[in-house]
Short mmCIF file of C-alpha atoms in Angstrom, two decimals:
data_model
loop_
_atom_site.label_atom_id
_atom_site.label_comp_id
_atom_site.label_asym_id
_atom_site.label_seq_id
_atom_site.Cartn_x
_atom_site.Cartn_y
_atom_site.Cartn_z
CA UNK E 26 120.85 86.02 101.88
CA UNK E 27 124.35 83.14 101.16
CA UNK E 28 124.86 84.04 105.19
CA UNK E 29 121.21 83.89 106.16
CA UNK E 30 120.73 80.72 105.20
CA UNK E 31 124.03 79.27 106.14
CA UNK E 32 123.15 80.83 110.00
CA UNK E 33 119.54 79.56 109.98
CA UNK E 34 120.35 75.88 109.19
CA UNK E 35 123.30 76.22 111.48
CA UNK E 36 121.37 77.05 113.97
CA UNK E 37 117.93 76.07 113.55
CA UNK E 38 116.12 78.54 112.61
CA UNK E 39 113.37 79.45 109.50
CA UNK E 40 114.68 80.71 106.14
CA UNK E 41 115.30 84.61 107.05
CA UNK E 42 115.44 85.21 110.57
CA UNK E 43 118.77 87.05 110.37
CA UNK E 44 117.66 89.26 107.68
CA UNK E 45 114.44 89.97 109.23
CA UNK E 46 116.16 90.46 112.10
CA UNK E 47 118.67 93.21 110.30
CA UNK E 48 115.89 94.73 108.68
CA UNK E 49 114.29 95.58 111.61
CA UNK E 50 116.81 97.20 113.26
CA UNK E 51 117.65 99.08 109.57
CA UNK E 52 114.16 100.01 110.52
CA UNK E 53 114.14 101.40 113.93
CA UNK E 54 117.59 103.10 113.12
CA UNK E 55 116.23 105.23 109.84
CA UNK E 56 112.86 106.02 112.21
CA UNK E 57 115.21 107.31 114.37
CA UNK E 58 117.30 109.19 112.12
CA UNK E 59 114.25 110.49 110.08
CA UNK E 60 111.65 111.93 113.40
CA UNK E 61 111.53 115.52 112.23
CA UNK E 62 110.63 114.86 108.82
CA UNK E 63 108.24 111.62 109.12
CA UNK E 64 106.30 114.25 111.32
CA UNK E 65 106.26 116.68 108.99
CA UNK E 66 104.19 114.41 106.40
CA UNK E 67 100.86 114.01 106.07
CA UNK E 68 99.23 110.73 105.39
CA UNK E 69 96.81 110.55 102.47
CA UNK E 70 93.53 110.72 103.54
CA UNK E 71 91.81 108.57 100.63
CA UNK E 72 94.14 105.59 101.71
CA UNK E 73 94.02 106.65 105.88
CA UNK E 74 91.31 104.93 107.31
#
């Protein structure tokens, strides 16, 4: 967070967009990673609309 704010006043830009910005790709990469079994599970269908 110390290097997301220094960046974003640096540069800028609103109070974590470099750890949104990390966290997405964190994202995308563990989606990847995790295909087989994310397909595997079945959402819960009192919370699924």
């Amino acid at each position: 967070a110390d290097t997301d704010l220094r960046l974003c006043k640096y540069f800028g830009l609103s109070d974590g967009w470099w750890l949104r910005g990390q966290a997405n790709y964190d994202t995308a990469i563990a989606r990847e990673s995790l295909k087989k079994v994310l397909k595997k599970i079945t959402p819960c269908e009192l919370i699924a609309a």
